[in-house]
Every structure is written in C-alpha cells, then in structure tokens.
Coordinates of C-alpha atoms and ligand atoms in Angstrom, one line a residue:
X13 CA 0.0 0.1 -0.1
X14 CA 1.1 3.5 -0.8
X15 CA 0.1 6.2 1.4
X16 CA -0.4 9.7 -0.2
X17 CA -0.4 12.6 2.2
X18 CA -2.5 15.4 0.6
X19 CA -1.5 19.0 0.8
X20 CA -4.4 20.1 -1.4
X21 CA -3.0 20.0 -4.8
X22 CA -5.4 19.9 -7.7
X23 CA -3.5 16.8 -8.9
X24 CA -3.5 14.8 -5.6
X25 CA -6.4 12.4 -6.9
X26 CA -4.5 12.0 -10.1
X27 CA -1.4 10.7 -8.2
X28 CA -3.8 8.2 -6.7
X29 CA -5.1 7.1 -9.9
X30 CA -1.8 6.6 -11.4
X31 CA -0.6 4.4 -8.5
X32 CA -3.7 2.3 -8.8
X33 CA -3.0 2.0 -12.5
X34 CA 0.3 0.2 -11.4
X35 CA -2.1 -2.4 -9.7
X36 CA -0.8 -1.1 -6.3
X37 CA -3.4 -0.1 -3.8
X38 CA -3.1 3.3 -2.3
X39 CA -4.9 5.9 -0.3
X40 CA -5.2 9.7 -0.3
X41 CA -4.9 10.7 3.4
X42 CA -4.7 13.8 5.5
X43 CA -1.3 15.3 6.0
X44 CA -2.1 15.5 9.8
X45 CA -1.8 12.0 10.4
X46 CA 1.1 11.0 12.8
X47 CA 3.9 8.6 12.0
X48 CA 2.4 6.0 14.4
X49 CA -1.0 6.2 12.5
X50 CA 0.7 5.8 9.2
X51 CA 3.0 3.0 10.5
X52 CA -0.1 1.1 11.5
X53 CA -1.1 1.0 7.8
X54 CA 2.2 -0.6 7.0
X55 CA 2.9 1.3 3.8
X56 CA 5.4 0.3 1.3
X57 CA 5.9 3.9 0.4
X58 CA 4.7 7.5 1.1
X59 CA 4.1 10.3 -1.4
X60 CA 3.8 13.9 -0.2
X61 CA 1.6 15.6 -2.6
X62 CA 1.8 19.2 -4.1
X63 CA -0.3 22.0 -2.7
X64 CA -0.9 25.7 -3.0
X65 CA 0.9 26.7 0.1
X66 CA 4.5 28.2 0.8
X67 CA 6.5 26.5 3.4
X68 CA 7.2 29.6 5.3
X69 CA 3.5 30.6 5.7
X70 CA 2.4 30.7 9.4
X71 CA -0.3 28.1 8.8
X72 CA 1.6 26.0 6.2
X73 CA 0.4 22.4 6.3
X74 CA 3.2 20.1 7.4
X75 CA 3.8 16.5 8.4
X76 CA 4.9 14.7 11.6
X77 CA 8.7 15.0 11.0
X78 CA 9.1 11.4 12.4
X79 CA 7.6 10.2 9.1
X80 CA 10.9 11.2 7.4
X81 CA 12.7 8.8 9.9
X82 CA 10.4 5.7 9.4
X83 CA 12.8 4.2 6.9
X84 CA 9.8 3.9 4.4
X85 CA 10.7 5.3 1.0
X86 CA 9.2 8.9 0.5
X87 CA 8.6 10.8 -2.7
X88 CA 7.8 14.5 -2.3
X89 CA 6.2 16.2 -5.3
X90 CA 6.3 19.9 -5.7
X91 CA 5.2 21.3 -2.3
X92 CA 6.0 17.9 -0.9
X93 CA 9.5 18.1 -1.9
X94 CA 9.9 21.6 -0.7
X95 CA 8.5 20.6 2.7
X96 CA 10.9 17.8 2.9
X97 CA 13.7 20.1 2.2
X98 CA 12.5 22.5 4.7
X99 CA 12.1 19.9 7.4
X100 CA 15.5 18.4 6.7
X101 CA 17.5 21.7 7.1
X102 CA 17.6 23.1 3.4
X103 CA 16.3 26.3 2.2
X104 CA 13.3 27.1 0.0
X105 CA 13.4 30.1 -2.2
X106 CA 10.1 32.0 -2.3
X107 CA 8.2 33.0 -5.5
X108 CA 10.7 34.6 -7.7
X109 CA 11.5 34.9 -11.4
X110 CA 12.3 31.2 -11.4
X111 CA 8.6 30.5 -11.1
X112 CA 7.6 28.0 -13.9
X113 CA 4.1 27.1 -15.2
X114 CA 4.0 24.8 -18.2
X115 CA 6.2 22.3 -19.7
X116 CA 10.1 22.6 -19.3
X117 CA 13.0 20.3 -20.6
X118 CA 14.4 18.3 -17.9
X119 CA 17.9 16.7 -17.9
X120 CA 18.0 13.7 -15.5
X121 CA 20.5 11.5 -14.1
X122 CA 19.5 8.0 -15.4
X123 CA 21.7 6.3 -12.9
X124 CA 19.4 7.3 -10.1
X125 CA 16.7 4.7 -9.3
X126 CA 14.0 7.3 -9.9
X127 CA 15.0 7.9 -13.6
X128 CA 16.6 4.6 -14.4
X129 CA 15.7 3.3 -18.0
X130 CA 14.5 6.7 -19.1
X131 CA 15.8 9.1 -21.6
X132 CA 18.4 11.8 -20.3
X133 CA 16.1 14.5 -21.6
X134 CA 12.4 14.7 -21.2
X135 CA 9.6 17.2 -20.9
X136 CA 8.0 17.8 -17.6
X137 CA 5.0 19.8 -16.3
X138 CA 5.9 22.4 -13.8
X139 CA 3.5 24.4 -11.8
X140 CA 5.4 26.2 -8.9
X141 CA 6.3 29.5 -7.4
X142 CA 8.8 28.5 -4.8
X143 CA 11.7 26.3 -5.5
X144 CA 14.5 24.6 -3.4
X145 CA 17.5 26.9 -3.3
X146 CA 19.9 24.9 -0.9
X147 CA 19.5 21.2 -0.5
X148 CA 19.9 19.6 3.0
X149 CA 23.1 17.9 3.7
X150 CA 23.1 14.4 2.3
X151 CA 20.9 15.3 -0.7
X152 CA 22.0 15.5 -4.2
X153 CA 20.2 16.9 -7.4
X154 CA 19.3 14.3 -9.9
X155 CA 17.5 16.4 -12.5
X156 CA 17.7 20.1 -13.7
X157 CA 16.1 22.6 -16.1
X158 CA 17.9 25.5 -17.6
X159 CA 16.3 27.8 -14.8
X160 CA 16.2 25.2 -11.9
X161 CA 19.2 23.3 -10.7
X162 CA 17.2 21.1 -8.2
X163 CA 14.3 19.9 -10.4
X164 CA 14.7 16.4 -8.8
X165 CA 16.7 15.4 -5.7
X166 CA 17.5 12.3 -3.8
X167 CA 19.0 11.5 -0.3
X168 CA 22.6 9.9 -0.7
X169 CA 21.9 6.9 1.7
X170 CA 18.1 6.9 2.5
X171 CA 15.1 6.3 0.0
X172 CA 14.0 9.9 0.1
X173 CA 13.2 11.6 -3.2
X174 CA 11.7 14.8 -4.4
X175 CA 10.6 16.1 -7.8
X176 CA 9.7 19.7 -8.5
X177 CA 7.7 18.7 -11.4
X178 CA 4.5 16.8 -11.8
X179 CA 5.0 13.1 -12.9
X180 CA 1.4 12.3 -12.6
X181 CA 0.0 14.6 -15.3
X182 CA -0.1 13.5 -18.9
X183 CA 2.0 16.3 -20.2
X184 CA 5.1 15.0 -18.4
X185 CA 6.8 12.5 -20.8
X186 CA 7.5 9.2 -19.1
X187 CA 5.7 10.4 -16.0
X188 CA 4.2 6.9 -15.6
X189 CA 7.5 5.4 -15.7
X190 CA 9.0 7.7 -13.0
X191 CA 6.0 6.7 -10.9
X192 CA 6.6 3.0 -11.7
X193 CA 10.3 3.4 -10.9
X194 CA 9.3 4.9 -7.4
X195 CA 6.6 2.2 -6.7
X196 CA 8.5 -0.8 -7.9
X197 CA 12.2 0.0 -7.9
X198 CA 12.4 2.0 -4.9
X199 CA 9.4 0.9 -2.7
X200 CA 9.4 -2.7 -4.0
X201 CA 5.5 -2.8 -3.9
X202 CA 3.8 -5.7 -5.3
X203 CA 1.3 -5.2 -8.1
X204 CA -1.5 -7.3 -6.5
X205 CA -4.4 -4.7 -6.5
X206 CA -6.8 -6.3 -9.1
X207 CA -10.5 -6.0 -9.6
X208 CA -11.0 -9.8 -9.0
X209 CA -9.3 -9.5 -5.7
X210 CA -11.4 -6.4 -4.9
X211 CA -14.6 -8.4 -5.7
X212 CA -13.5 -11.4 -3.6
X213 CA -12.8 -9.1 -0.5
X214 CA -16.1 -7.0 -0.9
X215 CA -18.3 -10.0 -1.3
X216 CA -16.8 -11.5 1.9
X217 CA -17.3 -8.1 3.7
X218 CA -20.8 -7.7 2.5
X219 CA -21.9 -11.1 3.5
X220 CA -20.4 -10.8 7.0
X221 CA -22.1 -7.4 7.4
X222 CA -25.4 -8.2 6.0
X223 CA -26.0 -11.6 7.5
X224 CA -29.6 -12.6 6.9
X225 CA -30.9 -9.1 6.6
X226 CA -32.3 -7.3 3.5
X227 CA -30.7 -4.7 1.4
X228 CA -32.3 -1.8 -0.7
X229 CA -30.5 -0.1 -3.5
X230 CA -31.6 2.8 -5.6
X231 CA -30.9 2.1 -9.1
X232 CA -30.6 4.8 -11.6
X233 CA -29.3 2.9 -14.7
X234 CA -25.8 4.6 -14.6
X235 CA -22.8 2.5 -14.3
X236 CA -22.3 3.2 -10.7
X237 CA -25.6 1.9 -9.3
X238 CA -25.6 -0.9 -11.9
X239 CA -22.2 -2.0 -10.7
X240 CA -23.2 -2.0 -7.1
X241 CA -26.3 -4.1 -7.9
X242 CA -24.2 -6.7 -9.7
X243 CA -21.7 -6.9 -6.9
X244 CA -24.4 -7.0 -4.2
X245 CA -26.4 -9.6 -6.1
X246 CA -23.3 -11.8 -6.4
X247 CA -22.9 -11.5 -2.7
X248 CA -26.3 -11.9 -1.2
X249 CA -28.5 -12.9 -4.2
X250 CA -32.2 -12.6 -3.3
X251 CA -31.7 -10.6 -0.1
X252 CA -31.1 -7.6 -2.5
X253 CA -34.0 -5.4 -3.9
X254 CA -33.4 -2.7 -6.3
X255 CA -35.8 0.3 -6.7
X256 CA -35.8 2.3 -9.9
X257 CA -37.8 5.6 -9.6
X258 CA -38.8 7.0 -13.1
X259 CA -39.1 10.7 -12.6
X260 CA -40.2 11.1 -16.2
X261 CA -37.1 12.9 -17.2
X262 CA -35.1 9.8 -18.6
X263 CA -33.8 9.6 -22.2
X264 CA -36.2 8.1 -24.9
X265 CA -37.1 4.4 -23.9
X266 CA -34.4 4.4 -21.3
X267 CA -36.8 3.5 -18.4
X268 CA -37.9 0.5 -20.4
X269 CA -34.3 -0.5 -21.3
X270 CA -33.2 -0.4 -17.6
X271 CA -36.0 -2.6 -16.5
X272 CA -35.2 -5.2 -19.2
X273 CA -31.4 -5.2 -19.1
X274 CA -31.4 -5.5 -15.3
X275 CA -34.0 -8.2 -15.4
X276 CA -32.5 -10.0 -18.4
X277 CA -28.7 -9.7 -17.9
X278 CA -28.4 -9.5 -14.1
X279 CA -31.6 -11.3 -13.0
X280 CA -31.9 -9.0 -10.1
X281 CA -35.1 -8.3 -8.3
X282 CA -36.2 -4.8 -9.4
X283 CA -39.3 -2.6 -8.5
X284 CA -40.0 -0.1 -11.0
X285 CA -41.8 3.0 -9.7
X286 CA -43.4 5.3 -12.4
X287 CA -43.6 8.7 -10.4
X288 CA -43.6 11.0 -13.4
X289 CA -47.1 12.5 -12.9
X290 CA -46.1 13.8 -9.4
X291 CA -42.9 15.3 -10.6
X292 CA -44.5 17.1 -13.5
X293 CA -47.1 18.4 -11.2
X294 CA -44.5 19.8 -8.6
X295 CA -42.3 21.3 -11.4
X296 CA -45.3 23.3 -12.8
X297 CA -44.4 27.0 -13.4
X298 CA -40.8 26.5 -12.1
X299 CA -37.9 27.9 -14.3
X300 CA -35.0 28.6 -11.8
X301 CA -32.4 25.8 -12.2
X302 CA -31.6 25.5 -8.5
X303 CA -35.2 25.5 -7.5
X304 CA -35.7 22.6 -10.1
X305 CA -32.8 20.7 -8.7
X306 CA -34.2 21.2 -5.0
X307 CA -37.8 20.2 -5.9
X308 CA -36.5 17.1 -7.8
X309 CA -34.3 16.1 -5.0
X310 CA -36.8 16.5 -2.3
X311 CA -39.4 14.6 -4.3
X312 CA -37.1 11.9 -5.0
X313 CA -36.5 11.4 -1.3
X314 CA -40.2 11.4 -0.4
X315 CA -41.0 8.9 -3.2
X316 CA -38.1 6.6 -2.1
X317 CA -39.4 6.8 1.5
X318 CA -43.0 6.1 0.7
X319 CA -42.2 3.3 -1.8
X320 CA -39.6 1.5 0.3
X321 CA -41.9 1.5 3.3
X322 CA -44.5 -0.4 1.1
X323 CA -41.8 -2.9 0.3
X324 CA -41.2 -3.8 3.9
X325 CA -38.2 -3.7 6.1
X326 CA -34.7 -3.1 5.0
X327 CA -31.8 -2.7 7.4
X328 CA -29.3 -1.6 4.8
X329 CA -29.2 0.9 1.9
X330 CA -26.5 0.3 -0.8
X331 CA -25.0 3.3 -2.5
X332 CA -22.7 3.8 -5.5
X333 CA -20.5 6.4 -3.7
X334 CA -17.2 6.6 -5.3
X335 CA -13.7 7.4 -3.8
X336 CA -13.6 11.0 -5.0
X337 CA -16.7 11.8 -3.1
X338 CA -15.3 10.1 0.0
X339 CA -12.0 12.2 -0.1
X340 CA -13.7 15.4 -0.9
X341 CA -16.3 15.1 2.0
X342 CA -13.8 14.1 4.7
X343 CA -10.6 12.2 4.4
X344 CA -8.2 14.5 2.9
X345 CA -8.8 17.3 5.4
X346 CA -10.3 18.8 2.3
X347 CA -8.7 22.0 1.3
X348 CA -11.0 21.8 -1.7
X349 CA -14.0 20.7 0.4
X350 CA -13.7 23.6 2.8
X351 CA -13.2 26.3 0.2
X352 CA -15.6 25.0 -2.4
X353 CA -18.7 27.0 -3.2
X354 CA -22.0 25.3 -4.4
X355 CA -22.2 25.7 -8.1
X356 CA -25.0 23.2 -8.3
X357 CA -27.0 21.3 -5.8
X358 CA -26.4 17.7 -6.8
X359 CA -29.3 15.3 -6.6
X360 CA -28.3 11.8 -5.7
X361 CA -29.6 9.3 -3.2
X362 CA -27.3 10.7 -0.6
X363 CA -29.0 12.1 2.4
X364 CA -31.5 9.2 2.6
X365 CA -30.0 7.3 5.4
X366 CA -30.0 10.0 8.0
X367 CA -33.7 10.4 7.5
X368 CA -34.6 6.7 7.4
X369 CA -32.4 4.9 9.8
X370 CA -30.7 2.8 7.1
X371 CA -27.3 1.4 7.7
X372 CA -25.1 2.2 4.6
X373 CA -23.2 -0.2 2.3
X374 CA -20.9 1.6 -0.2
X375 CA -19.0 -1.0 -1.8
X376 CA -17.4 1.3 -4.5
X377 CA -16.1 3.7 -1.7
X378 CA -12.4 3.0 -2.6
X379 CA -12.7 3.2 -6.4
X380 CA -12.2 5.7 -9.1
X381 CA -14.6 5.8 -12.1
X382 CA -12.4 4.1 -14.3
X383 CA -11.9 1.3 -11.7
X384 CA -15.7 0.9 -11.4
X385 CA -15.8 0.3 -15.2
X386 CA -13.1 -2.4 -14.9
X387 CA -15.1 -3.9 -11.9
X388 CA -18.4 -3.9 -13.9
X389 CA -16.7 -5.8 -16.8
X390 CA -15.2 -8.3 -14.5
X391 CA -18.8 -8.7 -13.1
X392 CA -20.0 -9.3 -16.5
X393 CA -22.0 -6.3 -16.8
X394 CA -23.0 -5.6 -20.5
X395 CA -20.6 -3.2 -22.2
X396 CA -23.5 -0.9 -23.2
X397 CA -24.0 -0.3 -19.5
X398 CA -20.4 -0.1 -18.6
X399 CA -19.4 2.6 -21.1
X400 CA -22.7 4.6 -20.8
X401 CA -22.1 8.2 -20.6
X402 CA -22.9 9.8 -17.1
X403 CA -26.5 11.0 -16.8
X404 CA -27.4 13.6 -14.1
X405 CA -30.0 12.5 -11.3
X406 CA -32.5 15.2 -12.4
X407 CA -32.2 13.9 -16.1
X408 CA -33.7 15.9 -18.9
X409 CA -35.2 18.4 -16.5
X410 CA -32.0 20.4 -16.2
X411 CA -31.4 20.1 -19.9
X412 CA -34.8 22.0 -20.6
X413 CA -34.3 25.6 -19.8
X414 CA -37.2 27.2 -18.3
X415 CA -40.5 25.6 -17.5
X416 CA -40.7 21.9 -18.0
X417 CA -43.8 20.2 -19.8
X418 CA -44.4 16.8 -21.0
X419 CA -44.2 18.0 -24.7
X420 CA -40.8 19.5 -24.2
X421 CA -39.5 16.4 -22.6
X422 CA -40.7 14.3 -25.6
X423 CA -39.2 17.0 -28.1
X424 CA -35.9 16.8 -26.3
X425 CA -35.9 13.0 -25.9
X426 CA -36.2 12.9 -29.8
X427 CA -33.2 15.2 -30.4
X428 CA -31.2 13.5 -27.8
X429 CA -31.9 10.1 -29.3
X430 CA -30.6 11.3 -32.8
X431 CA -27.5 12.9 -31.3
X432 CA -26.6 9.6 -29.3
X433 CA -27.5 7.4 -32.4
X434 CA -25.3 9.5 -34.7
X435 CA -22.4 9.5 -32.2
X436 CA -22.7 5.7 -31.8
X437 CA -22.8 5.2 -35.5
X438 CA -19.7 7.3 -36.2
X439 CA -17.8 5.9 -33.2
X440 CA -17.6 9.3 -31.4
X441 CA -19.7 8.1 -28.4
X442 CA -17.0 6.1 -27.0
X443 CA -14.4 8.8 -27.8
X444 CA -16.2 11.4 -25.7
X445 CA -17.1 11.7 -22.1
X446 CA -20.5 13.0 -22.3
X447 CA -23.0 14.1 -25.0
X448 CA -26.2 15.9 -24.4
X449 CA -28.9 18.0 -26.1
X450 CA -30.4 21.1 -24.4
X451 CA -33.7 22.5 -25.3
X452 CA -33.5 26.3 -25.1
X453 CA -36.6 28.5 -24.4
X454 CA -35.8 30.5 -27.6
X455 CA -37.9 30.4 -30.8
X456 CA -36.4 31.5 -34.1
X457 CA -37.8 31.9 -37.7
X458 CA -36.9 29.4 -40.2
X459 CA -38.2 28.2 -43.6
X460 CA -39.0 24.6 -44.6
X461 CA -40.6 23.6 -47.9
X462 CA -41.6 27.3 -48.7
X463 CA -43.3 27.6 -45.3
X464 CA -42.3 29.9 -42.4
X465 CA -41.4 28.2 -39.2
X466 CA -41.1 29.4 -35.8
X467 CA -39.7 26.9 -33.4
X468 CA -37.4 26.1 -30.7
X469 CA -33.7 26.0 -30.7
X470 CA -31.6 23.0 -29.7
X471 CA -28.0 23.2 -28.4
X472 CA -25.7 20.2 -28.7
X473 CA -22.9 19.8 -26.2
X474 CA -20.3 17.1 -26.6
X475 CA -17.3 17.1 -24.2
X476 CA -14.1 15.2 -23.6
X477 CA -13.0 14.7 -20.0
X478 CA -11.4 12.4 -17.5
X479 CA -13.4 13.1 -14.5
X480 CA -15.9 15.8 -15.2
X481 CA -14.0 18.3 -13.0
X482 CA -12.6 19.9 -16.2
X483 CA -13.7 19.3 -19.8
X484 CA -12.9 20.5 -23.3
X485 CA -15.5 20.7 -26.0
X486 CA -15.1 17.9 -28.4
X487 CA -13.9 18.8 -32.1
X488 CA -16.6 16.8 -33.9
X489 CA -16.1 16.6 -37.7
X490 CA -18.2 19.0 -39.5
X491 CA -19.9 16.4 -41.6
X492 CA -21.0 14.6 -38.4
X493 CA -22.3 17.9 -37.0
X494 CA -24.2 18.5 -40.3
X495 CA -25.8 15.2 -40.1
X496 CA -26.9 15.6 -36.5
X497 CA -28.3 19.1 -37.3
X498 CA -30.1 18.0 -40.5
X499 CA -31.7 15.0 -38.8
X500 CA -33.0 16.9 -35.7
X501 CA -34.5 19.7 -37.9
X502 CA -36.2 17.2 -40.2
X503 CA -37.2 14.8 -37.6
X504 CA -38.2 16.8 -34.6
X505 CA -41.2 18.9 -35.3
X506 CA -40.7 21.6 -32.6
X507 CA -37.0 22.3 -33.3
X508 CA -35.9 24.4 -36.4
X509 CA -32.4 25.3 -35.4
X510 CA -29.3 23.5 -33.9
X511 CA -26.3 25.2 -32.4
X512 CA -23.1 23.7 -31.2
X513 CA -21.7 24.6 -27.7
X514 CA -18.0 25.4 -27.9
X515 CA -17.4 26.3 -24.3
X516 CA -14.9 24.3 -22.1
X517 CA -15.2 23.7 -18.4
X518 CA -14.3 25.9 -16.7
X519 CA -15.7 28.6 -17.4
X520 CA -18.8 26.6 -18.5
X521 CA -20.1 23.7 -16.6
X522 CA -21.1 20.6 -18.6
X523 CA -24.8 20.7 -17.8
X524 CA -26.5 23.9 -18.8
X525 CA -28.4 24.2 -15.5
Ligands
XMP3 P1 -21.4 20.0 -14.3 O1 -22.6 20.4 -14.9 O2 -21.5 20.5 -12.8 O3 -21.4 18.4 -14.1 O4 -20.1 20.4 -15.0 C1 -20.5 17.6 -13.9 C2 -20.8 16.0 -14.1 O5 -21.8 15.8 -13.1 C3 -23.1 15.4 -13.7 N1 -24.2 16.1 -13.0 C4 -24.9 15.3 -12.0 N2 -24.8 14.0 -11.7 N3 -26.6 14.3 -10.1 C5 -25.7 13.6 -10.7 O6 -25.6 12.4 -10.4 C6 -26.7 15.7 -10.4 O7 -27.6 16.4 -9.9 C7 -25.8 16.2 -11.4 N4 -25.6 17.4 -12.0 C8 -24.6 17.3 -12.9 C9 -23.0 16.0 -15.1 O8 -23.8 15.3 -16.0 C10 -21.5 15.8 -15.3 O9 -21.2 14.5 -15.8

C-alpha cells in the first residue's frame, strides 16, 4: 500500500489514480496523520503531494517529522519536496523569477533509481512559484532544467526523493515510468491490487455485514449503481431489492431499457416506480435551475421513503458512492472541500440514510470511476451499460431551460436520441465523455418547404474529460455535426435550429443548469 499525504494539490487524486494503474493499492490521506498512525497501515511507500501553500507561511500544512525517519521510501512532489527540504534543514526560495508554469525540458541522471531506463532529456510539467535553493546535507540533485538546478533530488543513503515537477500529469513525458520506478524499484511494492481481488474481498465483507438481513438499492441505470447491483447480487442474491424511480425525465425508452436489461442480464429483483405524474405536477411553473434541482431532490427522497416502506423492512441501503466523493467530503482534510462553493445542488440518493435509519453499504467507496468500469466488466455487466455516458440525477429536467412540460420532454428525447445514435454510428460516443442535447426557451424563424417556421432552438454539447472536473468541447467533424443538425431539424417537429456549444469547463459547466 502507498500512502499519499495530501496538501491540497489539484493533482492529488491523479497521483492516486496513477498508482492504482500500477495495480498497487493506495489511499489519499490527511497530512495531519502521525507517524504512528501511518505505520499502522504498513505502507510500502509514502508520497507527499503538491499543494498551493508556501513552507514559510504561518499556517503552512506540514507532516509529523518522524515520518521522514520511518525508513519507508518517500517521494515529495512539488510542495511535498519543498516541505521535505525545509524539514531536513535546506532552504526554499520564495516565489521569484524562477517560477515556472507549463512544460520545461528536464535533464535527468539516469543512474538514479527514480530515472533509471528513461531518456536523459524529457519534457516535464511544472507548476510552482517556490523552489529549493539550498539542499539539506546528504541530498543531491538528480535532474535540472535551464532555470532550476534542483528539479529532482535524492538522499545519498536513504530512500528519500523529491521532484519539483508533476510526474502524474499526462504532459510529463515518461511520467508513468517515473511513478513506476518509485513504486516498484524504490518501494518494491507488489502489483496485487486487481479487480478480481477486490470483488472477492468485498463479497466477503458484504456477507459478513449483512448476515440474513435485506438490502435496498436505488438504481438509476448509470454505471455506478448498476455495478453496485451486480456486486451485491453476487454477494447476497435474493436478499437484494433494487428500486428504480422513473421521474419522467429519462432519455427516450431508457426506463424500459433499464428494467429489461437489469432483469435479463443481471436477473436482479427490481421494483419499477413510475412517479412521473407527481414530478411534473411539482415542477409546474418553475424555471429557476436551483429550484428545479431542489424540488426534484426532495420529491425523489419522499418517493423513495414512501415506496420503500411499502416494500417492507430493509436494514441496509446500498449506494454507489465513489472514492472522489469520500475524499472530498472528509478524509483529505479537504482543502478543496472547505473552500468549495456550491455551483449546483447535486441530486443523488445521498441524504436518505439519516432520515430513514438505514445502515449504509458503499462497496465502491475505494474506487475511481475508471476502476468501477473495470469492476463492472469483471462482473459481466453488459458493455453498453459499462461505457454509458454519465447522466445526471435530475435527467432531462435540467436540460430543458425554463418551465418543463411533457411535450418539451418528448421533443428533447427525440433530439437527444438522434444525437446519441449518430455519435454511436460514427464511433464518437466512445471517444467522448458525455454528449447532451439542450432545449432552449428560444424560438427563431426558419423556412421549410417554402413555409415559414417558428420553433425552438436545440443546443448540442459534446465534451471530452477524464473526471468531469474539467472538460474541453469535443472537436466533432463538420460532416457529423451537419448530419446531426439536419436530422434533428427534419425529424423533430418543434425544433428548427441547432447550435453547437464550444465552451470548455471551466468556465462553462457540462450541464446547462
Ligand atoms: P457540471 O454540470 O457540474 O457536471 O459540470 C459535472 C458532471 O456531473 C453530472 N451532474 C450530475 N450528476 N446528479 C448527478 O448524479 C446531479 O444532480 C448532477 N448534475 C450534474 C454532469 O452530467 C456531469 O457529468
């Protein structure tokens, strides 16, 4: 196991993902943990992440210095390296003309265990103001750039390493090899973290926890809850009941598909609640995005409460919470969690257990999204479900700007269906993170077959992303955009104009509401 102590870098989660990609288990932990607490976890290595602070600030986050004496290999990245230098008697130079953001050419010592088997020159991603001016005694530089003599360092006799650049980001050439050198050459970790092992462990844990009790799972049709369903079903079979609440804002035919696929492929007990009438009623006259989200979230909870009571007693509620949610809410001491503002009120099943006295089971709580997909495949979940684009809890309701009506939902379902069909046909569905059609409350004039038209505008948004935290708009070929636009205008009666959204995130968000 590799322990990553987090100092709030935007790349901390990425470090964790890279280590997991080496099939080595790691956890992102608070930098406040003591050496004794870390020792108990028996880590094969420790990484000190980057972070926005400067080591000489009064409230600069630090580590228990005893960690540096544990004899466990340590790699400090950016702030992590500066902190190690600072704690061991070196000198850090505050933000000066040597600050670097972007790529730099690195010349490295390929005799050092961190750079072994790598080219002597490589491009590395830098993002720092401060830098290490004087190294502590016993340390030597093992890489430099034209402006930075200490771009990477190592201790002469102990397994302590530091890099001023970010090997975890894809802009650093051979970054993954540098990480592998640390994990395998230096820490000598075993690559034994695999999804089949995870399944084995989780199944055993779930069985012990649940005993003869019953478990309820809110199923949305997305990859997370479907994977939880498949895993729980394998562990406890008929003791699992899934509930799918159809709010009336799903994609075209999707509600039907979810019910058949779950029943056919996974053979899981599924209760289908059609609650659309009540959701439409509650949303009458509502146009404000946050109000919509809140109404849908609250109505979802009451429906869930009402319907689960009808089904009888459940001691446990299973949820598809992922590792990024876990770290953001608690573990990492959350520099990000503390400072984050609410951009959108997310509607998920979260919040139910406190109200309803359920005990929670979260079998994906240690996994990143890409690991969930691997797990799902290992469990035999159909690829259509595994690689389905994310779909928000409030569904098409937040893709219809302004008031929602059943007619508008039908209109948007048709446009969305054409978009997805064309993306699948052309192979772009799997190349993009998410694709959506948005119905705008804007009518424009057009002409079709010599007749004047006055109808709605549809915006198309297709984005590429790794984790939805940032995204860039996908450069679809013009011919494909043309086909999508022509088909929507021809086949969807209420739409006569199509526009393509070319805003990245940030500054835009992926959903329009
Ligand atoms: P934004 O629009 O914030 O979306 O850039 C980031 C990702 O989150 C999805 N999303 C949601 N997912 N419940 C969810 O489960 C929600 O209420 C919700 N709102 C947005 C969005 O589709 C994108 O993948």
